[in-house]
Coordinates of C-alpha atoms and ligand atoms in Angstrom, one line a residue:
Chain A
M1 CA -46.6 -26.6 -36.2
I2 CA -49.6 -28.8 -36.9
S3 CA -50.1 -28.1 -40.5
S4 CA -47.2 -26.6 -42.3
A5 CA -46.9 -25.9 -46.0
N6 CA -44.7 -28.9 -46.3
Y7 CA -47.4 -31.1 -44.7
N8 CA -50.1 -29.7 -46.9
W9 CA -48.0 -30.6 -50.0
K10 CA -47.7 -34.1 -48.7
V11 CA -51.4 -34.4 -48.3
A12 CA -52.0 -33.0 -51.7
I13 CA -49.6 -35.4 -53.3
S14 CA -51.2 -38.3 -51.5
L15 CA -54.6 -37.3 -52.7
V16 CA -53.3 -37.2 -56.3
V17 CA -51.8 -40.6 -55.9
L18 CA -55.1 -41.9 -54.6
L19 CA -57.0 -40.4 -57.5
L20 CA -54.6 -41.8 -60.1
L21 CA -54.6 -45.2 -58.6
S22 CA -58.4 -45.2 -58.5
F23 CA -58.4 -44.6 -62.3
V24 CA -56.0 -47.4 -62.8
A25 CA -58.0 -49.7 -60.5
I26 CA -61.2 -48.9 -62.4
S27 CA -59.7 -49.6 -65.8
V28 CA -57.9 -52.9 -65.2
G29 CA -59.7 -56.2 -64.9
P30 CA -61.3 -58.8 -67.2
T31 CA -63.0 -56.0 -69.1
K32 CA -60.6 -53.2 -69.9
I33 CA -62.1 -49.8 -69.5
T34 CA -60.2 -46.8 -71.0
I35 CA -60.0 -43.4 -69.5
T36 CA -62.1 -42.1 -72.4
Q37 CA -64.8 -44.6 -71.6
I38 CA -64.7 -43.5 -68.0
W39 CA -65.1 -39.9 -69.0
M40 CA -67.9 -40.7 -71.5
S41 CA -69.8 -42.7 -69.0
V42 CA -69.8 -39.7 -66.7
T43 CA -70.7 -37.1 -69.3
Q44 CA -72.8 -38.9 -71.9
S45 CA -73.6 -42.3 -70.6
Q46 CA -76.2 -43.1 -73.3
D47 CA -73.4 -43.4 -75.9
V48 CA -71.4 -46.0 -73.9
D49 CA -71.7 -49.8 -74.1
F50 CA -74.2 -50.9 -71.4
G51 CA -71.9 -53.7 -70.2
I52 CA -69.1 -51.2 -69.6
T53 CA -71.3 -48.8 -67.7
Q54 CA -72.5 -51.6 -65.6
T55 CA -69.0 -52.9 -64.8
L56 CA -67.8 -49.4 -64.0
W57 CA -70.6 -48.3 -61.8
Q58 CA -71.9 -51.4 -60.3
L59 CA -68.8 -53.6 -59.9
R60 CA -65.6 -51.6 -59.9
L61 CA -66.5 -48.3 -58.4
P62 CA -68.2 -49.7 -55.3
R63 CA -65.3 -52.0 -54.8
I64 CA -62.8 -49.2 -54.9
V65 CA -64.9 -47.0 -52.6
M66 CA -65.2 -49.9 -50.1
A67 CA -61.4 -50.6 -50.3
L68 CA -60.9 -46.9 -49.6
L69 CA -63.2 -46.8 -46.6
A70 CA -61.8 -50.0 -45.2
G71 CA -58.2 -48.8 -45.6
M72 CA -59.1 -45.4 -44.0
A73 CA -60.8 -47.1 -41.0
L74 CA -58.2 -49.7 -40.4
S75 CA -55.2 -47.3 -40.7
A76 CA -56.7 -44.6 -38.6
S77 CA -57.6 -47.0 -35.8
G78 CA -54.3 -48.7 -36.2
G79 CA -52.6 -45.4 -35.5
A80 CA -54.9 -44.8 -32.5
F81 CA -54.2 -48.2 -31.1
Q82 CA -50.5 -47.7 -31.4
S83 CA -50.5 -44.5 -29.4
V84 CA -52.9 -45.6 -26.8
F85 CA -51.0 -48.8 -26.1
R86 CA -47.6 -47.1 -26.7
N87 CA -46.6 -49.9 -29.0
P88 CA -45.9 -49.4 -32.7
M89 CA -46.7 -53.0 -33.2
S90 CA -50.3 -53.0 -32.1
D91 CA -53.4 -52.6 -34.1
P92 CA -57.0 -53.9 -34.1
Y93 CA -56.0 -56.9 -36.1
V94 CA -53.0 -58.0 -33.9
L95 CA -54.9 -57.4 -30.7
G96 CA -57.8 -59.6 -31.8
I97 CA -60.5 -56.9 -32.2
S98 CA -61.0 -57.8 -35.9
S99 CA -61.2 -61.5 -35.0
G100 CA -63.7 -60.6 -32.3
A101 CA -65.8 -58.8 -35.0
S102 CA -65.6 -61.8 -37.3
V103 CA -66.8 -64.2 -34.6
G104 CA -69.8 -61.9 -34.0
A105 CA -70.5 -61.8 -37.7
A106 CA -70.3 -65.6 -38.0
I107 CA -72.7 -66.0 -35.1
A108 CA -75.1 -63.6 -36.8
I109 CA -75.0 -65.7 -39.9
I110 CA -75.7 -68.9 -38.0
L111 CA -78.6 -67.2 -36.3
G112 CA -79.9 -66.5 -39.8
L113 CA -79.5 -62.7 -39.5
N114 CA -77.8 -62.1 -42.8
S115 CA -81.0 -61.0 -44.4
Q116 CA -81.4 -58.2 -41.9
L117 CA -79.5 -55.1 -42.9
L118 CA -77.8 -54.4 -39.6
G119 CA -77.8 -57.9 -38.1
I120 CA -74.2 -58.7 -39.0
P121 CA -72.7 -55.3 -38.2
F122 CA -74.5 -55.3 -34.8
F123 CA -73.1 -58.7 -33.9
A124 CA -69.7 -57.8 -35.3
F125 CA -69.6 -54.7 -33.0
L126 CA -70.6 -56.9 -30.0
G127 CA -67.8 -59.3 -30.9
A128 CA -65.3 -56.5 -31.3
T129 CA -66.2 -54.8 -28.1
S130 CA -66.0 -58.1 -26.1
A131 CA -62.5 -58.6 -27.4
L132 CA -61.8 -55.0 -26.7
A133 CA -63.0 -55.3 -23.1
I134 CA -60.4 -58.0 -22.5
V135 CA -57.6 -56.0 -24.0
Y136 CA -58.7 -52.9 -22.1
W137 CA -58.7 -54.8 -18.8
L138 CA -55.3 -56.3 -19.6
A139 CA -53.8 -53.0 -20.6
F140 CA -54.6 -51.5 -17.2
S141 CA -53.6 -54.6 -15.1
L142 CA -50.2 -55.1 -16.7
K143 CA -47.3 -53.0 -15.8
Q144 CA -46.8 -50.2 -18.2
S145 CA -43.5 -51.5 -19.3
E146 CA -45.0 -54.8 -20.3
Q147 CA -46.8 -53.7 -23.4
N148 CA -45.3 -56.6 -25.3
T149 CA -47.1 -59.0 -23.0
L150 CA -50.3 -57.3 -24.0
L151 CA -49.3 -57.9 -27.6
L152 CA -48.8 -61.5 -27.0
A153 CA -52.0 -61.8 -25.2
G154 CA -53.8 -60.1 -28.1
I155 CA -52.2 -62.5 -30.6
A156 CA -53.2 -65.5 -28.4
M157 CA -56.8 -64.2 -28.3
S158 CA -56.7 -63.5 -32.0
L159 CA -55.7 -67.2 -32.6
M160 CA -58.4 -68.4 -30.3
L161 CA -61.1 -66.4 -31.9
G162 CA -59.9 -67.5 -35.4
A163 CA -60.2 -71.1 -34.2
I164 CA -63.8 -70.3 -33.0
V165 CA -64.7 -69.0 -36.5
S166 CA -63.2 -72.2 -38.0
L167 CA -65.2 -74.3 -35.6
L168 CA -68.4 -72.4 -36.4
L169 CA -67.6 -73.0 -40.0
V170 CA -67.2 -76.8 -39.6
I171 CA -70.4 -77.3 -37.6
N172 CA -72.5 -75.1 -40.0
R173 CA -71.5 -76.6 -43.3
E174 CA -74.5 -75.0 -45.1
Q175 CA -73.1 -71.6 -44.4
M176 CA -69.5 -72.5 -44.9
E177 CA -69.0 -70.2 -47.9
S178 CA -70.4 -67.1 -46.3
I179 CA -68.5 -67.6 -43.1
Y180 CA -65.3 -68.6 -44.8
F181 CA -65.4 -65.1 -46.3
W182 CA -64.6 -63.6 -42.9
I183 CA -61.5 -65.5 -42.6
L184 CA -60.0 -64.4 -45.9
G185 CA -61.4 -60.9 -46.3
G186 CA -62.2 -59.2 -49.6
F187 CA -64.4 -56.8 -51.5
N188 CA -65.9 -59.0 -54.1
A189 CA -69.4 -59.0 -52.9
V190 CA -69.6 -55.2 -52.4
G191 CA -72.3 -53.1 -53.9
W192 CA -73.6 -49.5 -53.2
Q193 CA -76.0 -50.8 -50.7
Q194 CA -73.2 -51.7 -48.3
I195 CA -71.3 -48.5 -49.0
Y196 CA -74.3 -46.5 -47.8
I197 CA -74.0 -48.2 -44.5
V198 CA -70.2 -48.4 -44.2
G199 CA -69.5 -44.9 -45.6
P200 CA -71.2 -42.8 -43.0
V201 CA -70.0 -44.9 -40.0
V202 CA -66.4 -44.9 -41.1
I203 CA -66.3 -41.2 -42.0
L204 CA -68.0 -40.3 -38.7
S205 CA -65.7 -42.4 -36.6
I206 CA -62.6 -41.1 -38.3
L207 CA -63.7 -37.5 -37.8
L208 CA -64.3 -38.4 -34.2
L209 CA -60.9 -40.0 -33.9
F210 CA -59.3 -36.8 -35.3
N211 CA -60.7 -35.0 -32.3
Y212 CA -58.6 -37.1 -29.9
C213 CA -55.2 -36.7 -31.6
K214 CA -53.8 -34.4 -29.0
D215 CA -54.9 -36.8 -26.3
M216 CA -53.3 -39.7 -28.2
N217 CA -50.0 -37.8 -28.3
L218 CA -50.0 -37.5 -24.5
L219 CA -51.2 -41.1 -24.0
S220 CA -48.3 -42.3 -26.1
M221 CA -45.9 -40.8 -23.4
G222 CA -47.3 -43.1 -20.7
N223 CA -50.3 -42.9 -18.4
E224 CA -48.6 -40.9 -15.7
T225 CA -47.5 -38.2 -18.1
A226 CA -50.9 -38.1 -19.7
H227 CA -52.6 -37.8 -16.4
S228 CA -50.3 -35.0 -15.2
L229 CA -51.2 -33.1 -18.4
G230 CA -54.9 -33.2 -17.6
I231 CA -56.0 -36.4 -19.4
N232 CA -58.6 -38.6 -17.7
V233 CA -56.6 -41.7 -18.9
K234 CA -59.1 -44.6 -18.5
Q235 CA -62.0 -42.6 -19.9
K236 CA -60.1 -41.3 -23.0
V237 CA -58.6 -44.7 -23.7
A238 CA -62.1 -46.3 -23.6
I239 CA -63.5 -43.6 -25.9
I240 CA -60.7 -43.9 -28.5
L241 CA -60.8 -47.7 -28.5
L242 CA -64.6 -47.8 -28.8
I243 CA -64.6 -45.4 -31.8
S244 CA -61.9 -47.5 -33.4
A245 CA -63.9 -50.7 -32.7
L246 CA -67.0 -49.2 -34.2
S247 CA -65.2 -48.4 -37.5
V248 CA -63.3 -51.7 -37.6
S249 CA -66.4 -53.8 -36.9
I250 CA -68.4 -52.1 -39.7
V251 CA -65.6 -52.8 -42.1
V252 CA -65.2 -56.4 -41.0
S253 CA -69.0 -56.9 -41.4
Y254 CA -68.8 -56.2 -45.1
S255 CA -65.3 -57.1 -46.1
G256 CA -64.1 -59.7 -43.6
V257 CA -60.8 -59.6 -41.6
I258 CA -58.1 -57.8 -43.5
G259 CA -54.9 -57.8 -41.5
F260 CA -51.8 -55.7 -41.2
V261 CA -53.1 -52.6 -42.9
G262 CA -53.5 -50.8 -39.6
L263 CA -50.0 -51.8 -38.7
I264 CA -47.9 -51.1 -41.8
V265 CA -49.5 -47.9 -42.9
P266 CA -49.3 -45.7 -39.8
H267 CA -45.8 -47.0 -39.2
M268 CA -44.7 -45.9 -42.7
V269 CA -46.5 -42.6 -42.6
R270 CA -45.0 -41.9 -39.1
F271 CA -41.6 -42.5 -40.7
A272 CA -42.3 -40.0 -43.3
I273 CA -43.9 -37.2 -41.3
G274 CA -43.2 -37.8 -37.6
A275 CA -45.3 -39.0 -34.7
D276 CA -47.7 -36.2 -34.1
N277 CA -51.1 -37.8 -34.5
R278 CA -52.7 -34.6 -35.7
R279 CA -50.7 -35.0 -38.8
L280 CA -50.3 -38.8 -38.8
L281 CA -53.9 -39.9 -38.6
P282 CA -55.3 -37.9 -41.6
L283 CA -52.4 -39.0 -43.8
A284 CA -52.5 -42.6 -42.6
A285 CA -56.2 -42.7 -43.5
I286 CA -55.4 -41.6 -47.1
W287 CA -52.6 -44.1 -47.4
G288 CA -54.6 -46.8 -45.9
G289 CA -57.1 -46.3 -48.7
I290 CA -54.3 -46.3 -51.3
F291 CA -52.8 -49.4 -49.8
L292 CA -56.1 -51.4 -49.9
I293 CA -57.1 -50.2 -53.4
L294 CA -53.7 -51.4 -54.6
A295 CA -53.9 -54.7 -52.8
D296 CA -57.5 -55.3 -54.1
T297 CA -56.4 -54.5 -57.6
I298 CA -53.6 -56.9 -57.4
A299 CA -55.9 -59.5 -55.8
R300 CA -58.3 -59.4 -58.7
T301 CA -55.9 -59.2 -61.6
V302 CA -52.9 -61.5 -61.0
I303 CA -54.7 -64.7 -61.7
Q304 CA -57.5 -63.7 -64.0
P305 CA -60.2 -64.6 -64.3
G306 CA -59.9 -65.9 -60.7
E307 CA -59.4 -63.8 -57.6
L308 CA -57.1 -63.9 -54.6
P309 CA -58.4 -62.8 -51.2
V310 CA -57.2 -59.3 -50.3
G311 CA -56.4 -60.5 -46.8
S312 CA -53.8 -62.8 -48.2
I313 CA -52.2 -60.0 -50.2
T314 CA -51.9 -57.7 -47.2
A315 CA -50.6 -60.5 -45.1
L316 CA -48.0 -61.3 -47.7
F317 CA -46.7 -57.7 -47.3
G318 CA -47.6 -57.3 -43.7
A319 CA -46.2 -60.3 -42.0
P320 CA -42.6 -59.6 -43.1
Y321 CA -43.0 -56.0 -42.2
F322 CA -44.2 -56.9 -38.7
F323 CA -41.1 -59.0 -38.4
F324 CA -39.0 -56.0 -39.6
I325 CA -40.5 -53.7 -37.0
L326 CA -40.0 -56.2 -34.3
I327 CA -36.3 -56.6 -35.1
K328 CA -35.8 -52.9 -35.4
K329 CA -37.5 -52.2 -32.1
S330 CA -35.6 -54.8 -30.2
R331 CA -32.3 -53.5 -31.6
R332 CA -33.1 -50.1 -30.4
H333 CA -33.6 -51.2 -26.9
V334 CA -30.2 -52.9 -26.7
Chain B
M1 CA -60.6 -35.2 -5.3
F2 CA -58.8 -32.3 -3.8
K3 CA -60.5 -30.5 -0.9
I4 CA -60.4 -26.7 -0.5
N5 CA -59.1 -24.9 2.6
K6 CA -59.0 -21.1 2.0
E7 CA -57.0 -20.6 5.2
L8 CA -54.0 -22.2 3.7
Q9 CA -53.5 -19.0 1.7
E10 CA -52.7 -16.9 4.7
Q11 CA -50.0 -19.3 5.7
S12 CA -48.6 -19.5 2.2
I13 CA -49.3 -23.2 2.0
V14 CA -50.0 -24.4 -1.5
M15 CA -50.8 -28.0 -0.5
E16 CA -51.5 -29.8 2.6
F17 CA -52.0 -33.5 3.0
E18 CA -53.4 -35.3 6.0
E19 CA -52.9 -39.0 6.9
I20 CA -52.6 -40.2 3.3
S21 CA -52.5 -44.0 3.1
F22 CA -52.1 -46.1 0.1
K23 CA -52.8 -49.8 0.2
V24 CA -52.3 -52.6 -2.2
G25 CA -54.3 -55.5 -0.9
P26 CA -53.5 -55.7 2.8
K27 CA -50.1 -54.2 2.3
K28 CA -49.7 -50.5 3.3
I29 CA -47.3 -48.8 1.0
L30 CA -48.0 -45.3 2.5
K31 CA -48.9 -45.1 6.2
E32 CA -50.9 -42.0 7.2
V33 CA -48.5 -39.5 5.8
S34 CA -49.1 -35.9 6.6
H35 CA -47.2 -32.7 5.6
N36 CA -47.7 -29.3 4.0
L37 CA -45.9 -27.6 1.1
K38 CA -45.2 -23.9 1.3
E39 CA -45.0 -21.4 -1.5
G40 CA -41.4 -20.6 -2.7
C41 CA -39.9 -23.6 -1.0
F42 CA -37.7 -26.3 -2.5
Y43 CA -38.4 -29.8 -1.0
S44 CA -36.5 -33.0 -1.5
I45 CA -37.7 -36.5 -0.7
A46 CA -34.9 -38.9 0.2
G47 CA -35.2 -42.6 1.3
C48 CA -34.2 -46.1 0.3
N49 CA -35.5 -47.9 -2.7
G50 CA -39.0 -49.0 -2.1
S51 CA -39.7 -46.7 0.8
G52 CA -42.7 -45.1 -1.0
K53 CA -41.3 -41.9 -2.6
T54 CA -42.8 -42.5 -6.0
T55 CA -46.1 -43.7 -4.5
L56 CA -46.3 -40.5 -2.4
L57 CA -45.8 -38.2 -5.4
Q58 CA -48.3 -40.1 -7.4
T59 CA -50.9 -40.1 -4.7
L60 CA -50.5 -36.3 -4.3
L61 CA -50.9 -35.9 -8.0
Q62 CA -53.9 -38.3 -7.8
I63 CA -52.4 -40.6 -10.4
K64 CA -52.9 -43.2 -7.7
K65 CA -56.0 -42.9 -5.6
A66 CA -55.2 -42.7 -1.9
S67 CA -56.9 -45.4 0.2
S68 CA -57.6 -42.8 2.8
G69 CA -56.6 -39.3 3.8
K70 CA -57.2 -35.8 2.5
I71 CA -55.4 -33.4 0.3
Y72 CA -56.1 -29.7 0.6
L73 CA -55.5 -26.9 -1.8
Q74 CA -56.0 -23.1 -1.4
D75 CA -58.6 -22.9 -4.0
K76 CA -60.5 -24.8 -6.7
V77 CA -58.5 -25.6 -9.8
E78 CA -60.2 -25.9 -13.1
N79 CA -57.6 -28.1 -14.7
N80 CA -55.0 -29.9 -12.5
A81 CA -52.5 -29.6 -15.3
H82 CA -52.5 -25.8 -14.8
Y83 CA -51.5 -26.4 -11.2
F84 CA -49.1 -29.4 -11.1
S85 CA -46.5 -30.7 -13.4
Y86 CA -44.8 -34.0 -13.1
V87 CA -41.5 -35.5 -14.2
P88 CA -42.0 -39.3 -13.8
Q89 CA -39.1 -41.6 -12.8
N90 CA -39.3 -43.2 -16.2
T91 CA -41.0 -41.8 -19.3
Q92 CA -41.8 -44.0 -22.2
L93 CA -40.7 -42.5 -25.5
E94 CA -41.7 -45.1 -28.2
F95 CA -42.5 -42.7 -31.0
D96 CA -40.5 -40.4 -33.1
F97 CA -41.6 -37.1 -31.7
T98 CA -39.1 -34.3 -32.0
V99 CA -37.7 -32.7 -28.8
E100 CA -39.6 -29.5 -29.6
E101 CA -42.9 -31.5 -30.0
V102 CA -42.4 -33.2 -26.7
V103 CA -41.7 -29.9 -24.9
M104 CA -44.7 -28.4 -26.6
M105 CA -46.9 -31.1 -25.0
G106 CA -46.4 -29.2 -21.7
R107 CA -48.5 -26.5 -23.4
Y108 CA -51.3 -28.8 -24.5
P109 CA -53.4 -28.0 -21.4
Y110 CA -53.4 -24.3 -22.5
Y111 CA -54.5 -24.3 -26.1
S112 CA -57.3 -25.9 -28.0
G113 CA -56.9 -28.2 -31.0
I114 CA -58.5 -25.7 -33.3
T115 CA -56.5 -22.6 -32.6
G116 CA -53.1 -24.3 -32.2
P117 CA -50.3 -23.0 -30.0
G118 CA -50.2 -19.2 -29.4
K119 CA -47.3 -16.8 -29.1
E120 CA -47.0 -17.3 -25.4
D121 CA -46.9 -21.1 -25.8
K122 CA -44.1 -20.9 -28.3
E123 CA -42.2 -18.5 -26.1
K124 CA -42.5 -20.8 -23.1
V125 CA -41.3 -23.7 -25.1
K126 CA -38.3 -21.8 -26.4
Q127 CA -37.4 -20.7 -22.9
A128 CA -37.7 -24.2 -21.5
L129 CA -35.4 -25.6 -24.2
K130 CA -32.9 -22.9 -23.4
L131 CA -33.0 -23.4 -19.7
T132 CA -32.4 -27.1 -20.0
D133 CA -29.6 -26.6 -22.5
I134 CA -31.2 -28.6 -25.3
E135 CA -31.9 -25.8 -27.8
H136 CA -29.5 -27.5 -30.2
L137 CA -31.4 -30.7 -30.0
S138 CA -34.9 -29.2 -30.7
K139 CA -35.4 -30.8 -34.1
R140 CA -33.9 -34.2 -33.1
L141 CA -36.1 -37.2 -32.6
V142 CA -36.4 -38.1 -28.9
T143 CA -35.9 -41.7 -29.7
T144 CA -32.4 -40.9 -30.9
L145 CA -31.2 -39.1 -27.7
S146 CA -29.1 -40.4 -24.9
G147 CA -30.8 -41.1 -21.6
G148 CA -29.7 -37.8 -20.1
E149 CA -30.7 -35.7 -23.1
R150 CA -34.2 -37.3 -23.0
Q151 CA -34.5 -36.6 -19.4
R152 CA -33.7 -32.9 -20.0
A153 CA -36.4 -32.9 -22.7
I154 CA -38.9 -34.3 -20.2
I155 CA -37.8 -31.7 -17.6
A156 CA -38.2 -29.0 -20.2
R157 CA -41.7 -30.2 -20.9
A158 CA -42.6 -29.8 -17.2
L159 CA -41.0 -26.3 -17.2
A160 CA -43.0 -25.3 -20.2
Q161 CA -46.2 -26.3 -18.3
D162 CA -45.3 -23.5 -16.0
T163 CA -47.3 -24.6 -12.9
P164 CA -47.1 -23.3 -9.3
I165 CA -46.1 -26.8 -8.1
M166 CA -43.7 -29.1 -9.7
F167 CA -43.1 -32.7 -8.7
L168 CA -40.0 -34.4 -10.0
D169 CA -39.1 -38.1 -9.4
E170 CA -35.3 -38.6 -9.5
P171 CA -34.9 -36.0 -12.2
V172 CA -31.1 -36.1 -12.2
S173 CA -30.5 -39.8 -11.7
Q174 CA -29.6 -40.3 -15.4
L175 CA -27.6 -37.1 -15.9
D176 CA -23.9 -36.5 -16.0
I177 CA -22.5 -34.4 -13.1
Y178 CA -22.5 -31.2 -15.1
H179 CA -26.1 -31.5 -16.0
Q180 CA -27.1 -32.7 -12.5
L181 CA -25.8 -29.4 -11.1
E182 CA -27.2 -27.5 -14.0
V183 CA -30.7 -28.8 -13.5
L184 CA -30.6 -28.4 -9.7
N185 CA -29.4 -24.9 -10.0
L186 CA -32.1 -24.2 -12.4
L187 CA -34.8 -25.6 -10.1
R188 CA -33.3 -23.6 -7.2
E189 CA -33.5 -20.5 -9.3
I190 CA -37.1 -21.1 -10.3
V191 CA -38.1 -21.5 -6.7
D192 CA -36.2 -18.3 -5.8
T193 CA -37.3 -16.0 -8.6
Q194 CA -40.7 -17.3 -9.5
N195 CA -41.8 -18.3 -6.0
K196 CA -42.9 -21.7 -7.1
T197 CA -42.9 -24.9 -5.0
I198 CA -40.8 -27.8 -6.1
V199 CA -40.7 -31.3 -4.7
T200 CA -38.0 -33.6 -6.0
V201 CA -36.8 -37.0 -5.2
L202 CA -33.0 -37.1 -4.8
H203 CA -30.6 -39.8 -3.9
D204 CA -27.5 -37.7 -3.4
L205 CA -27.7 -36.4 0.1
N206 CA -25.2 -33.7 -0.5
Q207 CA -27.4 -32.3 -3.3
V208 CA -30.3 -32.6 -0.9
S209 CA -28.4 -30.4 1.6
K210 CA -26.9 -27.9 -0.9
F211 CA -30.0 -27.2 -3.0
T212 CA -33.1 -27.8 -1.1
D213 CA -34.8 -26.0 1.8
E214 CA -36.4 -29.0 3.4
V215 CA -36.0 -32.8 3.2
M216 CA -38.6 -35.4 3.9
V217 CA -36.9 -38.7 4.7
M218 CA -39.1 -41.6 3.8
D219 CA -38.8 -44.9 5.4
N220 CA -41.1 -47.8 4.9
G221 CA -44.1 -45.8 3.9
E222 CA -43.7 -43.1 6.4
I223 CA -42.1 -39.7 6.7
A224 CA -39.5 -40.6 9.3
A225 CA -38.1 -37.1 9.6
Y226 CA -38.4 -33.7 7.9
G227 CA -36.8 -30.3 8.2
P228 CA -33.7 -28.5 7.0
P229 CA -31.3 -31.1 5.6
H230 CA -28.3 -30.3 7.7
E231 CA -30.4 -30.8 10.9
V232 CA -32.3 -33.8 9.7
L233 CA -29.6 -35.8 8.2
S234 CA -27.7 -36.6 11.4
P235 CA -25.2 -39.4 11.5
S236 CA -27.5 -41.4 13.7
L237 CA -30.5 -41.0 11.3
L238 CA -28.2 -41.9 8.3
K239 CA -27.1 -45.0 10.1
E240 CA -30.6 -46.0 11.1
I241 CA -32.5 -45.4 7.9
F242 CA -29.9 -45.4 5.2
R243 CA -27.6 -48.0 6.9
V244 CA -24.5 -46.0 6.2
N245 CA -21.8 -44.4 8.4
A246 CA -21.4 -40.8 7.6
E247 CA -20.4 -37.5 9.2
W248 CA -20.6 -33.9 8.4
I249 CA -17.4 -32.1 7.7
Y250 CA -16.8 -28.4 6.9
T251 CA -15.1 -27.4 3.7
E252 CA -12.8 -24.4 3.5
D253 CA -15.6 -22.1 2.8
H254 CA -17.3 -23.3 6.0
K255 CA -20.0 -25.2 4.1
P256 CA -21.2 -28.5 5.7
H257 CA -20.6 -31.6 3.6
L258 CA -21.5 -35.2 4.2
V259 CA -18.8 -37.8 3.8
F260 CA -19.5 -41.5 3.8
H261 CA -17.3 -44.1 5.3
Y262 CA -16.9 -46.9 2.8
H263 CA -17.0 -50.0 4.7
H264 CA -19.8 -52.4 5.0
N265 CA -22.3 -51.7 7.7
K266 CA -23.8 -55.1 8.3
K267 CA -27.2 -55.1 10.0
Ligands
LIG401 N1 -49.1 -51.3 -7.6 C1 -48.3 -51.9 -6.7 N2 -48.5 -53.1 -6.3 C2 -47.8 -53.7 -5.4 N3 -46.7 -53.1 -4.8 C3 -46.5 -51.8 -5.1 C4 -47.3 -51.1 -6.1 N4 -46.7 -49.9 -6.2 C5 -45.7 -49.8 -5.4 N5 -45.5 -51.0 -4.7 C6 -44.5 -51.3 -3.7 O1 -44.5 -50.2 -2.9 C7 -43.2 -49.9 -2.4 C8 -42.9 -48.4 -2.7 O2 -42.7 -48.2 -4.0 P1 -42.2 -46.8 -4.6 O3 -43.1 -45.8 -4.2 O4 -42.1 -47.0 -6.1 O5 -40.8 -46.7 -4.0 P2 -39.6 -45.7 -4.2 O6 -40.0 -44.7 -5.3 O7 -39.4 -45.0 -2.9 O8 -38.4 -46.5 -4.6 C9 -42.3 -50.9 -3.1 O9 -42.0 -51.9 -2.2 C10 -43.1 -51.3 -4.3 O10 -42.8 -52.7 -4.6
LIG402 MG1 -39.2 -44.4 -7.1

């Protein structure tokens, strides 16, 4: 029931798509890199133009890996948020967790902690968990049928935190550029050094999240049902949200706030393979990676040699999709 | 937490609760409610809207924490989900699970994530689907079902859980008359053949009297009366608590039946 042959095929195909897209993403850009050159630089790097090897290994590949990790983290936690809050329209971005992380990161910069390796991620995590604490408290004080109120509260909080980042930006003009980065989101400053930090944290938290998929299924049926099936609801919700916040804040620390990935991807994957989180989360993680690699490739190629922020590309797709889910959901309840 | 009283076993009592209160602020929603539940007995809870029926069930299940009072069981239970199942008054079904997947959730407490469901789990699910008459819907998405069909899926999930005690909160309120009787017959049969204890909230007092062994009439946070339905639901009690005029008549097969007089009974 959990993994059928049919499902394994879908995973295999998704991985192939991911691999092919990665090759395309590596080869396009101001410097074109052919498949032969990629192959050569792996097998006999001394024969390849130094510039190309540099572009490939130091610029494009880390970017793609970061986009993959960010997409995995945001989609998996998006799926988790949706089940826990029983609302297909919630994710860490909509509920203000990402904005919380960006406020934390901005404060870290103002305090001059950007030189320290873990200064920003630590503050981002503090920011994210503070926002999370408010959402958690609200979720258990509101009536269960009022999950949309939670959504609105999250959006309000998100707007307020965004305003705080803007404010910090204006009163700290010297650091304007590095703070502005958190508002737009992107992977242009990524190197291997960041991957070494983000990679383990994201992979660990996703594996941890996979452990809670059965619980997420039950939580999505309502707290009373979950309780009657042996779930310690408040504790499980706290754990699942904390793991999500951890992976989201590490991603936000190095690539800013990228919205809507966690919303669109799990929703589409759910449409394709059903709601069981044991199947949904792994596939959503893969497609989150695909989605962000694609968005990043578009962002850095459409107006060459310039670059668009990835966050604006995802919002361009995501905001209409959010609208679409909203309409569909409200129609169903008529 | 539940307390243990080994003596309950000799009296075939599966649960005993003593002076359970539930307060929200200064307001007492349950007022020192006490009772015991026997093995192989079918209980109903009747009472007006807001009298505390749902709150009682949820405190017994410890979904809500009682402000005071004690709940005794015969023995320690490892996992409450192996002992109680619950059909809530409303279940949220936001996501596109199939009916079969929802029913299988009743087996989650029995298998680990690594091994997956075993043969027994699958068998219990199949049986529950059959008993609730939704086999033909097993691959359908619950989000596409009618209210009654969903409700039967939720009841099937509780049946698949296969616990000694079942609590159901208005399980038939959304069903058509055929499936109301079908579900109640099924619950009756489970009590009789498997010796389980079932507690269900019902609004139809004739169903209370036809199907259940004992009714607890709730009024304003208290159990105002309990016992065999035909004895408890006297015209005077019906008038006092339910604010209706009613009388018992006997049908041709000498079965008692409640009829209500349809004129306003102003306070
Ligand atoms: N958390 C709560 N806060 C305030 N009032 C509550 C709460 N839960 C239940 N009540 C009140 O307690 C009373 C009993 O509710 P409930 O047990 O749901 O009634 P019933 O199921 O018999 O219709 C109602 O008046 C309801 O408004
Ligand atoms: Mg009720």
